[in-house]
Coordinates of C-alpha atoms and ligand atoms in Angstrom, one line a residue:
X1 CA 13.7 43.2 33.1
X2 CA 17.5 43.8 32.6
X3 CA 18.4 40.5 34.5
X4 CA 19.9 37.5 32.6
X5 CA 16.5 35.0 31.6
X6 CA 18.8 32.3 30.4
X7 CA 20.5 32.1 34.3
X8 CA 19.7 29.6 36.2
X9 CA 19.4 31.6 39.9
X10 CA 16.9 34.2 37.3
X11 CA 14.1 31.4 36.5
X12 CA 14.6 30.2 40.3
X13 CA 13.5 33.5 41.5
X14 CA 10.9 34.4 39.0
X15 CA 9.6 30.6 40.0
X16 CA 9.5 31.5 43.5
X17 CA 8.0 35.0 43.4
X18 CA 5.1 33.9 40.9
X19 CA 5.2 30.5 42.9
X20 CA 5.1 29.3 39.7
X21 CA 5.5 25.3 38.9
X22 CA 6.8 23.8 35.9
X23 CA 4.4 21.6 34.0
X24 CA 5.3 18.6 32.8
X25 CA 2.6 17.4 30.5
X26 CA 2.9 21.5 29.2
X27 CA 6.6 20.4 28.0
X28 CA 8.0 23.2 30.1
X29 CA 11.6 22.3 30.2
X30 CA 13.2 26.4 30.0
X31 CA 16.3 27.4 28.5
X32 CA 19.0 28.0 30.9
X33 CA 22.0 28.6 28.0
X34 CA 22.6 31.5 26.3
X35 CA 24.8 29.4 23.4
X36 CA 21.4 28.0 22.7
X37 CA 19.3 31.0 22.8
X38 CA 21.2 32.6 20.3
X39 CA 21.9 29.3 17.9
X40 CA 17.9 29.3 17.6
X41 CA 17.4 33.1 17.2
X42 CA 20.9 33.3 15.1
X43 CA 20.1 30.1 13.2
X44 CA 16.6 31.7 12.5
X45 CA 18.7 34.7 10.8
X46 CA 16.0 37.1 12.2
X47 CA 16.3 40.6 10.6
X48 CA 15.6 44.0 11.9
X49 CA 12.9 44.0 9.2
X50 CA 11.3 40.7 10.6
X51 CA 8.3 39.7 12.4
X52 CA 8.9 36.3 14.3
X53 CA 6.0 34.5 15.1
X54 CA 7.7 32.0 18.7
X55 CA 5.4 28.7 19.8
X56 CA 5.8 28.2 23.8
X57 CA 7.7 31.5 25.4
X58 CA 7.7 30.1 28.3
X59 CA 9.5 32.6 31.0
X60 CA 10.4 35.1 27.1
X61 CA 14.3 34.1 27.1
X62 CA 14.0 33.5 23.4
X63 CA 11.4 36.4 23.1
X64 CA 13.5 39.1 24.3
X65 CA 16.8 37.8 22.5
X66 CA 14.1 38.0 19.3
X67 CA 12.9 41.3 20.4
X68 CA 16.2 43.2 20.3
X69 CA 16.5 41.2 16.2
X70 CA 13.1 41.9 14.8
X71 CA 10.9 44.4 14.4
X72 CA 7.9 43.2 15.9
X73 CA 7.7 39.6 17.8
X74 CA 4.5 37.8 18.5
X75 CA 4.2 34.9 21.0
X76 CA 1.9 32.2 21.6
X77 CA 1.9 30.9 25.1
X78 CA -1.2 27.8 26.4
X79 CA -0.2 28.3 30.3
X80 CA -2.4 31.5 31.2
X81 CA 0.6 31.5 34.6
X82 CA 3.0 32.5 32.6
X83 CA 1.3 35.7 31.1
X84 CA 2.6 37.9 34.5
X85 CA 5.5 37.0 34.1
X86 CA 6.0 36.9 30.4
X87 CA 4.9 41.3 31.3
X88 CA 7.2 41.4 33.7
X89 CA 10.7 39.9 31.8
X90 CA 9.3 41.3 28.6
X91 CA 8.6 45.2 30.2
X92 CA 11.6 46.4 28.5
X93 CA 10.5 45.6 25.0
X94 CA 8.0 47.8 23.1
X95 CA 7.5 45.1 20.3
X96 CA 6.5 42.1 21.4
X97 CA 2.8 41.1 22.0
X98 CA 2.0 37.6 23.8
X99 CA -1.4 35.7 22.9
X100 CA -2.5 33.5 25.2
X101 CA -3.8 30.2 23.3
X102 CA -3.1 27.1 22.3
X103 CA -1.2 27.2 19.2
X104 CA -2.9 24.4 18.1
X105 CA -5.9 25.7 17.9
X106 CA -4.5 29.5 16.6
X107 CA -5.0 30.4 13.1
X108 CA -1.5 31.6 12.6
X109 CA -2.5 33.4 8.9
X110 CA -4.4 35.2 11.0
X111 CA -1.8 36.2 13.5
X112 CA 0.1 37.1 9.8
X113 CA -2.5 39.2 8.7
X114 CA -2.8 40.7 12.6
X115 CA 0.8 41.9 12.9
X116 CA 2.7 41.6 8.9
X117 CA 1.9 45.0 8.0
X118 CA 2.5 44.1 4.5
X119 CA 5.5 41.5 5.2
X120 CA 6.1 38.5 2.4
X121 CA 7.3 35.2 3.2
X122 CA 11.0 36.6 3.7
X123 CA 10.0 38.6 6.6
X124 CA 8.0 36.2 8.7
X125 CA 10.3 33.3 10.4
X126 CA 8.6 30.9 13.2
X127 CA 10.9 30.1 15.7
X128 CA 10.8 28.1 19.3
X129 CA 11.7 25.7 21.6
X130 CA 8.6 23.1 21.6
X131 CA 6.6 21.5 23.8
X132 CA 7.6 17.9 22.7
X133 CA 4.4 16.0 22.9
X134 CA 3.2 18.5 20.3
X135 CA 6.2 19.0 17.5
X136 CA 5.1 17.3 15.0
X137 CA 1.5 18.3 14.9
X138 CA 2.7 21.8 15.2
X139 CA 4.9 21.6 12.4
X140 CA 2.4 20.0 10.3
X141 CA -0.6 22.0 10.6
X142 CA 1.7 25.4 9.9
X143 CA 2.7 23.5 6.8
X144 CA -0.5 22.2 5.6
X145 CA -2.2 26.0 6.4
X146 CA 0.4 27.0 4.0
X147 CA 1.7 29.8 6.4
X148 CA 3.3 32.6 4.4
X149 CA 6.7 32.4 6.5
X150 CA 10.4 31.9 5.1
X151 CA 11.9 29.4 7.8
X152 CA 10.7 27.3 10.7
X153 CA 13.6 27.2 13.4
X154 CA 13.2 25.2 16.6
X155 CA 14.1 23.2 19.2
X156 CA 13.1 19.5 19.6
X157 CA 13.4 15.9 20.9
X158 CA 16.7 15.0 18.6
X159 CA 15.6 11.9 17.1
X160 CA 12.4 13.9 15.6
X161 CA 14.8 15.9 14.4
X162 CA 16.6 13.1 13.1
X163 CA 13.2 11.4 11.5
X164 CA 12.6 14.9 10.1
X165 CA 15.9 15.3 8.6
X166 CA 16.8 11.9 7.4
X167 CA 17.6 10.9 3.5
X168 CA 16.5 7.7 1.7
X169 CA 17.8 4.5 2.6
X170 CA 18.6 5.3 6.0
X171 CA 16.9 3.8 8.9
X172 CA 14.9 7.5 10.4
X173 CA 14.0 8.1 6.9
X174 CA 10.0 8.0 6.7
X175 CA 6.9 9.4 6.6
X176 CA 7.5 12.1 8.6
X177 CA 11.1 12.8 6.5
X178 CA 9.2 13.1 3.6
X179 CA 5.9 14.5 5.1
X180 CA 7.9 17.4 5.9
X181 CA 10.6 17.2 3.3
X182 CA 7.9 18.1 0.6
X183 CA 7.3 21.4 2.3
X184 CA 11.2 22.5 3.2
X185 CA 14.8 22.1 3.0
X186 CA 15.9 20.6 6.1
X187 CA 18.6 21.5 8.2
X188 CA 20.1 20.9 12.0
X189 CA 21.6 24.1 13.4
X190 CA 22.9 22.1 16.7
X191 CA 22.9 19.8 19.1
X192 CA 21.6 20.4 22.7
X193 CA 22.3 18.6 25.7
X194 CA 20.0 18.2 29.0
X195 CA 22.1 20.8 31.0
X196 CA 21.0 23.6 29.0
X197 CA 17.3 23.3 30.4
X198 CA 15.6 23.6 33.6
X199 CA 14.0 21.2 34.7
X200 CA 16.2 18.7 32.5
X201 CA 14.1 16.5 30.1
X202 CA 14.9 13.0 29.8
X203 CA 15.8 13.1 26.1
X204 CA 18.8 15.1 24.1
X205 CA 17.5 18.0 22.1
X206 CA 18.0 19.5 18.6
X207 CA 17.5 23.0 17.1
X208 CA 16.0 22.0 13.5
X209 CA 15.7 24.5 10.6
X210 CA 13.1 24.2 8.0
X211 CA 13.0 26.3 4.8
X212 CA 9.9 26.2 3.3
X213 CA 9.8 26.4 -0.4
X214 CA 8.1 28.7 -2.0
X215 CA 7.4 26.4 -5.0
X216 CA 7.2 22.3 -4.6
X217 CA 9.4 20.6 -5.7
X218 CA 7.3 17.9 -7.2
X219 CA 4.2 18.4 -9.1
X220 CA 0.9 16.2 -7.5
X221 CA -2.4 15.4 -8.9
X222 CA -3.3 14.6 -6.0
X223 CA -1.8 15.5 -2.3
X224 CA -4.5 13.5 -0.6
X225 CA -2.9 10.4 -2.5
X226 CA 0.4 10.9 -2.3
X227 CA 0.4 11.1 1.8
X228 CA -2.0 7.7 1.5
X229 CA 0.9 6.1 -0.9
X230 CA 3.8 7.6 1.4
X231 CA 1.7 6.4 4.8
X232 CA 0.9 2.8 3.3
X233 CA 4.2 2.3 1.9
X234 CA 5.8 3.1 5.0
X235 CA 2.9 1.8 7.6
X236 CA 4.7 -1.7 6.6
X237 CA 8.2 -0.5 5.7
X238 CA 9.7 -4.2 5.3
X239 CA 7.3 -4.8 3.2
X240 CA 7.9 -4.7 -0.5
X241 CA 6.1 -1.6 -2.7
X242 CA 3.8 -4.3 -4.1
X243 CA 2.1 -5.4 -0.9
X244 CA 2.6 -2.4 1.4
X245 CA 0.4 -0.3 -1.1
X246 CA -2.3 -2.4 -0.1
X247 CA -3.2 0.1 2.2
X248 CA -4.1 3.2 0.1
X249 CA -7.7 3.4 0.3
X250 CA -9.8 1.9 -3.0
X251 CA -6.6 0.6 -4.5
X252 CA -6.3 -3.1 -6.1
X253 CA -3.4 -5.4 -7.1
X254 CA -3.4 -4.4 -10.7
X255 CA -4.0 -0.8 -9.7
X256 CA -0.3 -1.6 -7.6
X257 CA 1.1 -3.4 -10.7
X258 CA 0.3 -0.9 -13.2
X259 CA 1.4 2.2 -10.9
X260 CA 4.7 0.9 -9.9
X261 CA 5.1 -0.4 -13.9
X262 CA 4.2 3.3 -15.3
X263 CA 6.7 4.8 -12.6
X264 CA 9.7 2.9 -13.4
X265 CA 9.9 1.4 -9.8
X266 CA 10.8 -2.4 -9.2
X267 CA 7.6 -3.7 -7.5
X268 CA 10.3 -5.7 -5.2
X269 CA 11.4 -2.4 -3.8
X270 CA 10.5 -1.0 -0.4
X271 CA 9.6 2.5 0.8
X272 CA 12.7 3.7 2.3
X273 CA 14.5 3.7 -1.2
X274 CA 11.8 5.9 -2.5
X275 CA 12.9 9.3 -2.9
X276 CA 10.7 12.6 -2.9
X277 CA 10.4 12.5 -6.8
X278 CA 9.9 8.8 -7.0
X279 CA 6.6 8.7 -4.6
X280 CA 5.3 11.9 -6.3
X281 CA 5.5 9.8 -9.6
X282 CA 4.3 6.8 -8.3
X283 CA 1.1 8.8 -6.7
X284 CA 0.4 10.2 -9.3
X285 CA -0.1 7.1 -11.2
X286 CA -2.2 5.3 -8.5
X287 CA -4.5 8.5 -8.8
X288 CA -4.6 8.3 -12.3
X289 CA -6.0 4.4 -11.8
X290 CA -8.0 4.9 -9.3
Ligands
SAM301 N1 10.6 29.2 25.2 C1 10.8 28.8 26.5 C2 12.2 28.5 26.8 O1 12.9 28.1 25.8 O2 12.7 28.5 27.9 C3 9.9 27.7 27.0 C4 10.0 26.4 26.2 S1 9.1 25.0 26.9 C5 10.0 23.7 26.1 C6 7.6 25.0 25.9 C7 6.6 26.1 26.1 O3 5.5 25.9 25.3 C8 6.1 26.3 27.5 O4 6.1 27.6 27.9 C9 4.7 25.7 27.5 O5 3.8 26.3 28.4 C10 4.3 26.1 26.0 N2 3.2 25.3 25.4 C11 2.9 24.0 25.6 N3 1.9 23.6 24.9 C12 1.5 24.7 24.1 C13 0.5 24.9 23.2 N4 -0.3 24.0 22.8 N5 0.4 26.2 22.6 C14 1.2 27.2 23.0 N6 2.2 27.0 23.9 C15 2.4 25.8 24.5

């Protein structure tokens, strides 16, 4: 299909002709800018030796722009609707298959093992503009399957984004900041506002880039503690260290003591001055206690 996707009069006609209807507990709100199109697939820095793996294609206006930057594009799409039509505005490209499933429930290493030929990390960027009710479970289980991909670039509810991106002391940061901060360096490409999609969602939007590491930053003797230190700590965040920690399983108040002594931190400190090192250290002396 050589007509424009991101036009507005383009996903009213293919809406009408598929009588198609946008879901709203899907997240469907489509991409009606190109600007935006091209700040995920650009901010993505998608190579003509890539494969991009995109969440949510929706109607394909990021596929296609993908298709003509990569070598091969893979697409996950839930809403079986959409896979006529995803053939139809797609036809033109060669290199780009769509899987219909819930991407939730794909094994994405498998999808990698599918379609890399051979690829490493460089080659393999995830890209998309997300269902919001899902993002962050998305973004966590490719992180926690320890996907074999360079970058995670897409589109979400901005303060997400926000959470995701904030640094310590600030009021987003938390556990979701360093959740996913362990994993990647984190990034915001742009800002998007409601005009750029159709329907328009109540909320602004973000594109957010994540680089994932290829070695962690912080050594852990235990991951399973450190996200039931990071979780405690901040599942009462104006609490201080010394009673939110409280909450990791098994722990006691000299277990607390000790920890926060051996790490160095003032027990009258709170978890959003914790940086990424400092709840690595401190985990890893809980474990050692426990
Ligand atoms: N990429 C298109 C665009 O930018 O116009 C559509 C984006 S729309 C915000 C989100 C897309 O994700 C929709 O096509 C929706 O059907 C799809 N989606 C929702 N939940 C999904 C899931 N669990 N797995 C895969 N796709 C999903």
């Amino acid at each position: 299909m050589s007509k424009k996707l991101y036009a507005p009069s383009t996903v009213k006609s293919i809406k009408d002709s598929h009588d198609f209807k946008f879901s709203k507990s899907l997240g469907q709100n489509f991409l009606v800018d190109k600007n935006i199109v091209d700040h995920i697939v650009d901010g993505a820095g998608i190579g003509p030796d890539d494969l991009a793996i995109e969440i949510g294609p929706g109607m394909g206006v990021i596929t296609s722009e993908a298709a003509q930057r990569a070598a091969k594009v893979v697409a996950v799409e839930i809403d079986k609707t959409l896979i006529p039509i995803l053939k139809e505005t797609l036809a033109e490209h060669d290199n780009v298959d769509v899987i219909n499933q819930d991407i939730l429930k794909t094994d994405v290493n498998e999808i990698i093992e599918t379609y890399g030929e051979g690829r490493t990390a460089k080659n393999i960027k995830i890209i998309g503009n997300l269902p919001y009710y899902i993002t962050t479970p998305i973004i966590m289980k490719i992180l926690e399957d320890g996907v074999p991909a360079s970058s995670i670039t897409i589109m979400m509810q901005r303060e997400v984004a926000e959470r995701i991106n904030a640094k310590p002391g600030t009021k987003d940061y938390g556990a979701l900041s360093v959740a996913v901060q362990y994993y990647c360096d984190t990034q915001i490409v742009a800002n998007v506002p409601k005009e750029a999609f159709m329907p328009q969602p109540k909320v602004g939007s973000t594109v957010l880039r994540l680089d994932i590491r290829e070695d962690r930053l912080v050594e852990l003797k235990e991951k399973d503690v450190f996200f039931q230190v990071v979780k405690a700590g901040f599942g009462q965040r104006r609490k201080t260290l010394s009673n939110s920690l409280m909450g990791v399983s098994g722990i006691t108040k000299e277990i607390v003591k000790d920890a926060l002594e051996a790490a160095g931190i003032e027990p009258g400190r709170r978890a959003e001055t914790l940086d990424l090192y400092e709840f690595a250290k401190l985990s890893n002396e809980v474990f050692d206690r426990l």
